[in-house]
Each structure stands twice: as C-alpha cells, then as structure tokens.
Amino acid sequence: MLKTRQCLLGIRTFLGVTSRMWGFILYILRKHLRTVIQYQTVRYDTLPLSPISRNRLNAVKRKILVLDLDETLIHSHHDGVLRPTVRPGTPPDFILKVNAHTSTHQWYELVVFTASMEIYGSAVADKLDNNRNILKRRYYRQHCTLDLGSYIKDLSVVHKDLSSIVILDNSPGAYRSHPDNAIPIKSWFSDPSDTALLNLLPMLDALRFTADIRSVLSRNLHQHRLW
C-alpha cells in the first residue's frame, strides 16, 4: 500500500514537472513566433500595369486614404495599464513619453485622422512616419464634430470632393456622416498574427481606378455593423 502511494506521488510529481516544462517551452515558442511575425518583411507584389490600366489610372483623380490611429494602425496603453483584450506581459513595439494635460511611391495621399488629442496623435504619427514625410496631413480631436458624446470625423475637412476619399476606421460611429466613403476594419489589440490591414491591399489597389469610390463602397454598408 505504501509503495503504491509512493508510486502515485512520484507520477504526480513527474506530471507536474513535465507540465511546467511544457508550459515554459510553449511560452518561449510563442515569444519567438511573435518576434518573427512582428518583424518579418511583408510584400505585396503587383504586375506592371497594362497600357489600358495606365490610361485609366491617369484619367481619374488620385485618391486620399484617411487612416485612423487607435485600434486601427496601433493600440496603446499608458503607465502600465493594459486593456483586458491585451495579454499581460505583451511587450510594446515602442514607448512614447507624452505629457498631456486637459484644462517611396504611394498609391494614395495618406492622411491621419484621429479623435485623440493632438499632443498624443502627433507624437504617434511622427513615430509611424519615421522622417519619411508621407504622413504630412494630420487631423485631430479639434477637427472632429462632437455629437452625443462621440467624435465624428467630417471628411469634408480633408477635401471637399468626397468622390476621392476613403477612410479606414474601426469605429463606425466615427464615419457615420460618410458611410459611403468608409472601409470598416476590426479593432486591433496588439495581435501579431492579425492580417486585416494586409487583406485590404487588393481592394485599395482596385479602388485607385474608380472614378467615384462611393459607387463601390456604398454596396458594403452591411459590413459597418460587423465591427
């Protein structure tokens, strides 16, 4: 009887040690995988345009792509406070110290439009731009319209001709004044395996040839309720 108990105790100890070792191995693998995914080079190869496509592209206006920041391009938290959707211990890609007090060839002209305060949004945009001068036009909270406690992004502030503006935002409320100009995208919370932005490249490529982007995006209004 004593030998049986000792045998069971030995098996439990062995299983416990094995479980902890396996957990540590998985942790190392996940950490390594995140590093590989986070820093791997991503390419979207396109074939040279045919003469017909080139003439078509020259005949339409160059489009403006309006990009949201938080939960679309980046996810941020401050002073070590993590959102419940972010796994504890997830390392940030970069850290900004912001003191905020409240009393290459491009397909599109890129514009940043965030409902955040300028002192924060400008610092993040500078980091993303990295002195490449591709995020020159920026709009912040003061450029939004406050309605029932939420900030609405008026695209006419960016350009009067709405036929050539596309906004990419995870919040349908932010573009509810211009749903025909919007591409919805799910919120991003530091998931290194997320490919939502990359999946939109074929659509963004095709929209360049459209005379009025609203003629295409207005057909996808049902998607705005998904996010």
PDB file of C-alpha atoms in Angstrom:
ATOM      1  CA  MET A   1       0.000   0.000   0.000  1.00  0.00           C
ATOM      2  CA  LEU A   2       2.844   2.342   0.910  1.00  0.00           C
ATOM      3  CA  LYS A   3       4.664   1.549  -2.301  1.00  0.00           C
ATOM      4  CA  THR A   4       1.505   2.293  -4.279  1.00  0.00           C
ATOM      5  CA  ARG A   5       1.137   5.728  -2.642  1.00  0.00           C
ATOM      6  CA  GLN A   6       4.800   6.483  -3.259  1.00  0.00           C
ATOM      7  CA  CYS A   7       4.375   5.424  -6.869  1.00  0.00           C
ATOM      8  CA  LEU A   8       1.334   7.683  -7.313  1.00  0.00           C
ATOM      9  CA  LEU A   9       3.171  10.561  -5.649  1.00  0.00           C
ATOM     10  CA  GLY A  10       6.099  10.037  -7.981  1.00  0.00           C
ATOM     11  CA  ILE A  11       3.798  10.039 -11.015  1.00  0.00           C
ATOM     12  CA  ARG A  12       2.077  13.242  -9.868  1.00  0.00           C
ATOM     13  CA  THR A  13       5.437  14.922  -9.284  1.00  0.00           C
ATOM     14  CA  PHE A  14       6.646  13.828 -12.693  1.00  0.00           C
ATOM     15  CA  LEU A  15       3.471  15.087 -14.384  1.00  0.00           C
ATOM     16  CA  GLY A  16       3.695  18.388 -12.508  1.00  0.00           C
ATOM     17  CA  VAL A  17       7.296  18.974 -13.554  1.00  0.00           C
ATOM     18  CA  THR A  18       6.515  17.922 -17.128  1.00  0.00           C
ATOM     19  CA  SER A  19       3.543  20.292 -17.262  1.00  0.00           C
ATOM     20  CA  ARG A  20       5.637  23.221 -16.046  1.00  0.00           C
ATOM     21  CA  MET A  21       8.401  22.427 -18.530  1.00  0.00           C
ATOM     22  CA  TRP A  22       5.905  22.166 -21.384  1.00  0.00           C
ATOM     23  CA  GLY A  23       4.352  25.486 -20.349  1.00  0.00           C
ATOM     24  CA  PHE A  24       7.776  27.127 -20.387  1.00  0.00           C
ATOM     25  CA  ILE A  25       8.543  25.678 -23.818  1.00  0.00           C
ATOM     26  CA  LEU A  26       5.237  26.992 -25.202  1.00  0.00           C
ATOM     27  CA  TYR A  27       5.974  30.425 -23.729  1.00  0.00           C
ATOM     28  CA  ILE A  28       9.362  30.524 -25.480  1.00  0.00           C
ATOM     29  CA  LEU A  29       7.829  29.352 -28.765  1.00  0.00           C
ATOM     30  CA  ARG A  30       5.043  31.960 -28.613  1.00  0.00           C
ATOM     31  CA  LYS A  31       7.543  34.693 -27.803  1.00  0.00           C
ATOM     32  CA  HIS A  32       9.796  33.646 -30.679  1.00  0.00           C
ATOM     33  CA  LEU A  33       6.845  33.374 -33.075  1.00  0.00           C
ATOM     34  CA  ARG A  34       5.665  36.860 -32.132  1.00  0.00           C
ATOM     35  CA  THR A  35       9.111  38.252 -32.872  1.00  0.00           C
ATOM     36  CA  VAL A  36       9.223  36.530 -36.254  1.00  0.00           C
ATOM     37  CA  ILE A  37       5.748  37.719 -37.234  1.00  0.00           C
ATOM     38  CA  GLN A  38       6.286  41.216 -35.896  1.00  0.00           C
ATOM     39  CA  TYR A  39       9.488  41.918 -37.791  1.00  0.00           C
ATOM     40  CA  GLN A  40       9.153  39.853 -40.930  1.00  0.00           C
ATOM     41  CA  THR A  41       9.109  41.715 -44.229  1.00  0.00           C
ATOM     42  CA  VAL A  42       5.694  41.878 -45.857  1.00  0.00           C
ATOM     43  CA  ARG A  43       5.418  42.322 -49.605  1.00  0.00           C
ATOM     44  CA  TYR A  44       2.503  42.853 -51.939  1.00  0.00           C
ATOM     45  CA  ASP A  45       3.771  42.240 -55.448  1.00  0.00           C
ATOM     46  CA  THR A  46       1.914  43.771 -58.370  1.00  0.00           C
ATOM     47  CA  LEU A  47       2.391  43.187 -62.047  1.00  0.00           C
ATOM     48  CA  PRO A  48       3.206  46.139 -64.319  1.00  0.00           C
ATOM     49  CA  LEU A  49       0.105  47.983 -65.472  1.00  0.00           C
ATOM     50  CA  SER A  50      -1.137  47.373 -68.954  1.00  0.00           C
ATOM     51  CA  PRO A  51      -1.426  50.418 -71.269  1.00  0.00           C
ATOM     52  CA  ILE A  52      -5.211  50.355 -70.814  1.00  0.00           C
ATOM     53  CA  SER A  53      -4.915  50.274 -66.996  1.00  0.00           C
ATOM     54  CA  ARG A  54      -2.280  53.006 -67.049  1.00  0.00           C
ATOM     55  CA  ASN A  55      -4.509  55.255 -69.153  1.00  0.00           C
ATOM     56  CA  ARG A  56      -7.444  54.526 -66.844  1.00  0.00           C
ATOM     57  CA  LEU A  57      -5.412  55.432 -63.772  1.00  0.00           C
ATOM     58  CA  ASN A  58      -4.232  58.677 -65.374  1.00  0.00           C
ATOM     59  CA  ALA A  59      -7.815  59.598 -66.231  1.00  0.00           C
ATOM     60  CA  VAL A  60      -9.100  59.533 -62.637  1.00  0.00           C
ATOM     61  CA  LYS A  61      -8.167  61.651 -59.651  1.00  0.00           C
ATOM     62  CA  ARG A  62      -5.582  60.421 -57.202  1.00  0.00           C
ATOM     63  CA  LYS A  63      -7.327  59.104 -54.114  1.00  0.00           C
ATOM     64  CA  ILE A  64      -6.882  60.142 -50.487  1.00  0.00           C
ATOM     65  CA  LEU A  65      -6.677  57.419 -47.848  1.00  0.00           C
ATOM     66  CA  VAL A  66      -7.680  58.639 -44.377  1.00  0.00           C
ATOM     67  CA  LEU A  67      -6.243  56.443 -41.624  1.00  0.00           C
ATOM     68  CA  ASP A  68      -7.457  56.157 -38.061  1.00  0.00           C
ATOM     69  CA  LEU A  69      -4.797  55.567 -35.385  1.00  0.00           C
ATOM     70  CA  ASP A  70      -6.030  53.814 -32.242  1.00  0.00           C
ATOM     71  CA  GLU A  71      -7.179  50.211 -32.702  1.00  0.00           C
ATOM     72  CA  THR A  72      -6.667  50.557 -36.483  1.00  0.00           C
ATOM     73  CA  LEU A  73      -2.959  51.199 -37.008  1.00  0.00           C
ATOM     74  CA  ILE A  74      -1.844  50.949 -33.384  1.00  0.00           C
ATOM     75  CA  HIS A  75      -3.015  50.007 -29.908  1.00  0.00           C
ATOM     76  CA  SER A  76      -1.718  51.984 -26.967  1.00  0.00           C
ATOM     77  CA  HIS A  77      -1.964  51.975 -23.201  1.00  0.00           C
ATOM     78  CA  HIS A  78      -0.391  54.238 -20.618  1.00  0.00           C
ATOM     79  CA  ASP A  79       1.536  53.829 -17.374  1.00  0.00           C
ATOM     80  CA  GLY A  80       1.394  50.043 -17.474  1.00  0.00           C
ATOM     81  CA  VAL A  81      -2.422  49.951 -17.613  1.00  0.00           C
ATOM     82  CA  LEU A  82      -3.460  47.171 -20.022  1.00  0.00           C
ATOM     83  CA  ARG A  83      -6.802  46.722 -21.687  1.00  0.00           C
ATOM     84  CA  PRO A  84      -8.489  43.375 -20.869  1.00  0.00           C
ATOM     85  CA  THR A  85      -8.047  42.383 -24.527  1.00  0.00           C
ATOM     86  CA  VAL A  86      -4.234  42.539 -24.291  1.00  0.00           C
ATOM     87  CA  ARG A  87      -2.436  39.588 -22.733  1.00  0.00           C
ATOM     88  CA  PRO A  88      -0.366  40.662 -19.684  1.00  0.00           C
ATOM     89  CA  GLY A  89       3.338  40.704 -20.444  1.00  0.00           C
ATOM     90  CA  THR A  90       2.893  41.565 -24.125  1.00  0.00           C
ATOM     91  CA  PRO A  91       5.843  43.863 -24.944  1.00  0.00           C
ATOM     92  CA  PRO A  92       5.091  47.149 -26.738  1.00  0.00           C
ATOM     93  CA  ASP A  93       6.610  47.910 -30.147  1.00  0.00           C
ATOM     94  CA  PHE A  94       7.611  51.361 -28.967  1.00  0.00           C
ATOM     95  CA  ILE A  95       7.104  53.673 -25.995  1.00  0.00           C
ATOM     96  CA  LEU A  96       6.255  57.381 -26.141  1.00  0.00           C
ATOM     97  CA  LYS A  97       6.506  59.733 -23.191  1.00  0.00           C
ATOM     98  CA  VAL A  98       3.668  62.238 -23.669  1.00  0.00           C
ATOM     99  CA  ASN A  99       2.732  64.854 -21.092  1.00  0.00           C
ATOM    100  CA  ALA A 100      -0.920  65.541 -21.919  1.00  0.00           C
ATOM    101  CA  HIS A 101      -2.967  67.959 -19.814  1.00  0.00           C
ATOM    102  CA  THR A 102      -6.669  68.508 -20.391  1.00  0.00           C
ATOM    103  CA  SER A 103      -7.965  72.209 -18.769  1.00  0.00           C
ATOM    104  CA  THR A 104       8.647  55.920 -51.977  1.00  0.00           C
ATOM    105  CA  HIS A 105       5.746  55.685 -54.430  1.00  0.00           C
ATOM    106  CA  GLN A 106       2.381  55.858 -52.989  1.00  0.00           C
ATOM    107  CA  TRP A 107      -0.931  54.685 -54.288  1.00  0.00           C
ATOM    108  CA  TYR A 108      -2.763  57.264 -52.187  1.00  0.00           C
ATOM    109  CA  GLU A 109      -2.185  60.553 -50.482  1.00  0.00           C
ATOM    110  CA  LEU A 110      -2.085  59.412 -46.851  1.00  0.00           C
ATOM    111  CA  VAL A 111      -3.896  61.366 -44.143  1.00  0.00           C
ATOM    112  CA  VAL A 112      -4.088  60.649 -40.406  1.00  0.00           C
ATOM    113  CA  PHE A 113      -7.423  61.479 -38.753  1.00  0.00           C
ATOM    114  CA  THR A 114      -7.738  60.587 -35.082  1.00  0.00           C
ATOM    115  CA  ALA A 115     -10.157  61.556 -32.359  1.00  0.00           C
ATOM    116  CA  SER A 116      -7.235  61.695 -29.931  1.00  0.00           C
ATOM    117  CA  MET A 117      -5.671  64.915 -28.696  1.00  0.00           C
ATOM    118  CA  GLU A 118      -3.047  66.448 -30.946  1.00  0.00           C
ATOM    119  CA  ILE A 119      -0.201  66.166 -28.419  1.00  0.00           C
ATOM    120  CA  TYR A 120      -0.645  62.371 -28.458  1.00  0.00           C
ATOM    121  CA  GLY A 121      -1.690  61.843 -32.087  1.00  0.00           C
ATOM    122  CA  SER A 122       1.141  63.956 -33.434  1.00  0.00           C
ATOM    123  CA  ALA A 123       3.765  62.013 -31.462  1.00  0.00           C
ATOM    124  CA  VAL A 124       2.412  58.664 -32.706  1.00  0.00           C
ATOM    125  CA  ALA A 125       2.199  59.893 -36.308  1.00  0.00           C
ATOM    126  CA  ASP A 126       5.794  61.133 -36.112  1.00  0.00           C
ATOM    127  CA  LYS A 127       6.888  57.690 -34.941  1.00  0.00           C
ATOM    128  CA  LEU A 128       4.993  55.916 -37.726  1.00  0.00           C
ATOM    129  CA  ASP A 129       6.229  58.350 -40.369  1.00  0.00           C
ATOM    130  CA  ASN A 130       9.855  57.949 -39.251  1.00  0.00           C
ATOM    131  CA  ASN A 131      11.004  61.070 -41.162  1.00  0.00           C
ATOM    132  CA  ARG A 132       9.715  59.705 -44.488  1.00  0.00           C
ATOM    133  CA  ASN A 133       7.374  62.683 -44.926  1.00  0.00           C
ATOM    134  CA  ILE A 134       4.421  60.532 -46.017  1.00  0.00           C
ATOM    135  CA  LEU A 135       2.077  61.480 -43.160  1.00  0.00           C
ATOM    136  CA  LYS A 136       2.180  65.228 -43.679  1.00  0.00           C
ATOM    137  CA  ARG A 137      -1.545  65.900 -43.353  1.00  0.00           C
ATOM    138  CA  ARG A 138      -2.965  65.183 -39.902  1.00  0.00           C
ATOM    139  CA  TYR A 139      -6.276  65.872 -38.197  1.00  0.00           C
ATOM    140  CA  TYR A 140      -7.034  65.526 -34.509  1.00  0.00           C
ATOM    141  CA  ARG A 141      -9.810  65.831 -31.947  1.00  0.00           C
ATOM    142  CA  GLN A 142     -10.276  69.555 -32.597  1.00  0.00           C
ATOM    143  CA  HIS A 143     -11.140  68.750 -36.209  1.00  0.00           C
ATOM    144  CA  CYS A 144     -13.911  66.323 -35.205  1.00  0.00           C
ATOM    145  CA  THR A 145     -17.558  67.151 -34.568  1.00  0.00           C
ATOM    146  CA  LEU A 146     -18.797  66.277 -31.091  1.00  0.00           C
ATOM    147  CA  ASP A 147     -22.256  64.718 -31.223  1.00  0.00           C
ATOM    148  CA  LEU A 148     -23.954  62.995 -28.279  1.00  0.00           C
ATOM    149  CA  GLY A 149     -20.628  62.388 -26.581  1.00  0.00           C
ATOM    150  CA  SER A 150     -18.865  60.825 -29.579  1.00  0.00           C
ATOM    151  CA  TYR A 151     -16.423  62.341 -32.044  1.00  0.00           C
ATOM    152  CA  ILE A 152     -17.420  62.279 -35.717  1.00  0.00           C
ATOM    153  CA  LYS A 153     -14.810  62.721 -38.442  1.00  0.00           C
ATOM    154  CA  ASP A 154     -16.035  65.127 -41.112  1.00  0.00           C
ATOM    155  CA  LEU A 155     -14.223  64.137 -44.297  1.00  0.00           C
ATOM    156  CA  SER A 156     -15.098  67.410 -45.987  1.00  0.00           C
ATOM    157  CA  VAL A 157     -12.475  68.964 -43.705  1.00  0.00           C
ATOM    158  CA  VAL A 158      -9.885  66.836 -45.512  1.00  0.00           C
ATOM    159  CA  HIS A 159     -11.176  67.505 -49.032  1.00  0.00           C
ATOM    160  CA  LYS A 160     -14.348  68.940 -50.491  1.00  0.00           C
ATOM    161  CA  ASP A 161     -14.516  66.314 -53.237  1.00  0.00           C
ATOM    162  CA  LEU A 162     -15.766  63.222 -51.418  1.00  0.00           C
ATOM    163  CA  SER A 163     -15.583  61.068 -54.538  1.00  0.00           C
ATOM    164  CA  SER A 164     -11.860  60.532 -53.999  1.00  0.00           C
ATOM    165  CA  ILE A 165     -11.668  59.987 -50.218  1.00  0.00           C
ATOM    166  CA  VAL A 166     -11.517  56.622 -48.438  1.00  0.00           C
ATOM    167  CA  ILE A 167     -11.499  56.378 -44.651  1.00  0.00           C
ATOM    168  CA  LEU A 168     -10.221  53.281 -42.872  1.00  0.00           C
ATOM    169  CA  ASP A 169     -11.532  53.143 -39.299  1.00  0.00           C
ATOM    170  CA  ASN A 170     -12.520  50.508 -36.743  1.00  0.00           C
ATOM    171  CA  SER A 171     -15.308  52.678 -35.301  1.00  0.00           C
ATOM    172  CA  PRO A 172     -18.466  53.029 -37.447  1.00  0.00           C
ATOM    173  CA  GLY A 173     -19.571  55.956 -35.291  1.00  0.00           C
ATOM    174  CA  ALA A 174     -16.552  57.967 -36.366  1.00  0.00           C
ATOM    175  CA  TYR A 175     -17.576  57.957 -40.036  1.00  0.00           C
ATOM    176  CA  ARG A 176     -21.352  57.778 -39.705  1.00  0.00           C
ATOM    177  CA  SER A 177     -21.660  61.037 -41.654  1.00  0.00           C
ATOM    178  CA  HIS A 178     -19.850  59.431 -44.606  1.00  0.00           C
ATOM    179  CA  PRO A 179     -20.608  55.681 -44.655  1.00  0.00           C
ATOM    180  CA  ASP A 180     -20.240  55.544 -48.443  1.00  0.00           C
ATOM    181  CA  ASN A 181     -16.591  56.551 -48.081  1.00  0.00           C
ATOM    182  CA  ALA A 182     -15.645  54.047 -45.396  1.00  0.00           C
ATOM    183  CA  ILE A 183     -13.913  50.699 -45.254  1.00  0.00           C
ATOM    184  CA  PRO A 184     -14.644  49.032 -41.892  1.00  0.00           C
ATOM    185  CA  ILE A 185     -11.907  47.104 -40.150  1.00  0.00           C
ATOM    186  CA  LYS A 186     -11.969  45.100 -36.935  1.00  0.00           C
ATOM    187  CA  SER A 187     -10.307  46.592 -33.882  1.00  0.00           C
ATOM    188  CA  TRP A 188      -6.672  45.642 -33.307  1.00  0.00           C
ATOM    189  CA  PHE A 189      -5.364  44.967 -29.798  1.00  0.00           C
ATOM    190  CA  SER A 190      -1.679  44.007 -30.178  1.00  0.00           C
ATOM    191  CA  ASP A 191      -2.342  40.751 -32.048  1.00  0.00           C
ATOM    192  CA  PRO A 192       0.872  39.978 -34.014  1.00  0.00           C
ATOM    193  CA  SER A 193      -0.949  37.469 -36.225  1.00  0.00           C
ATOM    194  CA  ASP A 194      -3.594  39.955 -37.361  1.00  0.00           C
ATOM    195  CA  THR A 195      -3.604  40.495 -41.146  1.00  0.00           C
ATOM    196  CA  ALA A 196      -6.678  42.701 -41.557  1.00  0.00           C
ATOM    197  CA  LEU A 197      -4.697  45.618 -42.998  1.00  0.00           C
ATOM    198  CA  LEU A 198      -2.780  43.398 -45.411  1.00  0.00           C
ATOM    199  CA  ASN A 199      -6.007  41.748 -46.567  1.00  0.00           C
ATOM    200  CA  LEU A 200      -7.262  45.144 -47.742  1.00  0.00           C
ATOM    201  CA  LEU A 201      -4.380  45.720 -50.157  1.00  0.00           C
ATOM    202  CA  PRO A 202      -6.153  44.203 -53.196  1.00  0.00           C
ATOM    203  CA  MET A 203      -9.233  46.352 -52.534  1.00  0.00           C
ATOM    204  CA  LEU A 204      -7.181  49.517 -52.071  1.00  0.00           C
ATOM    205  CA  ASP A 205      -5.287  48.689 -55.237  1.00  0.00           C
ATOM    206  CA  ALA A 206      -8.507  48.318 -57.226  1.00  0.00           C
ATOM    207  CA  LEU A 207     -10.142  51.464 -55.810  1.00  0.00           C
ATOM    208  CA  ARG A 208      -7.427  53.598 -57.362  1.00  0.00           C
ATOM    209  CA  PHE A 209      -9.035  53.069 -60.773  1.00  0.00           C
ATOM    210  CA  THR A 210     -12.542  54.088 -59.676  1.00  0.00           C
ATOM    211  CA  ALA A 211     -13.861  57.495 -60.658  1.00  0.00           C
ATOM    212  CA  ASP A 212     -16.052  57.709 -57.560  1.00  0.00           C
ATOM    213  CA  ILE A 213     -15.166  55.357 -54.710  1.00  0.00           C
ATOM    214  CA  ARG A 214     -18.675  55.753 -53.259  1.00  0.00           C
ATOM    215  CA  SER A 215     -20.079  53.790 -56.181  1.00  0.00           C
ATOM    216  CA  VAL A 216     -18.188  50.771 -54.844  1.00  0.00           C
ATOM    217  CA  LEU A 217     -18.126  51.229 -51.082  1.00  0.00           C
ATOM    218  CA  SER A 218     -21.840  52.062 -50.823  1.00  0.00           C
ATOM    219  CA  ARG A 219     -22.560  48.414 -51.682  1.00  0.00           C
ATOM    220  CA  ASN A 220     -20.901  47.228 -48.472  1.00  0.00           C
ATOM    221  CA  LEU A 221     -22.929  49.173 -45.928  1.00  0.00           C
ATOM    222  CA  HIS A 222     -23.948  45.932 -44.193  1.00  0.00           C
ATOM    223  CA  GLN A 223     -20.313  45.407 -43.166  1.00  0.00           C
ATOM    224  CA  HIS A 224     -20.329  48.510 -40.957  1.00  0.00           C
ATOM    225  CA  ARG A 225     -22.433  46.618 -38.430  1.00  0.00           C
ATOM    226  CA  LEU A 226     -19.912  43.801 -38.079  1.00  0.00           C
ATOM    227  CA  TRP A 227     -17.259  45.620 -36.061  1.00  0.00           C
TER     228      TRP A 227
END
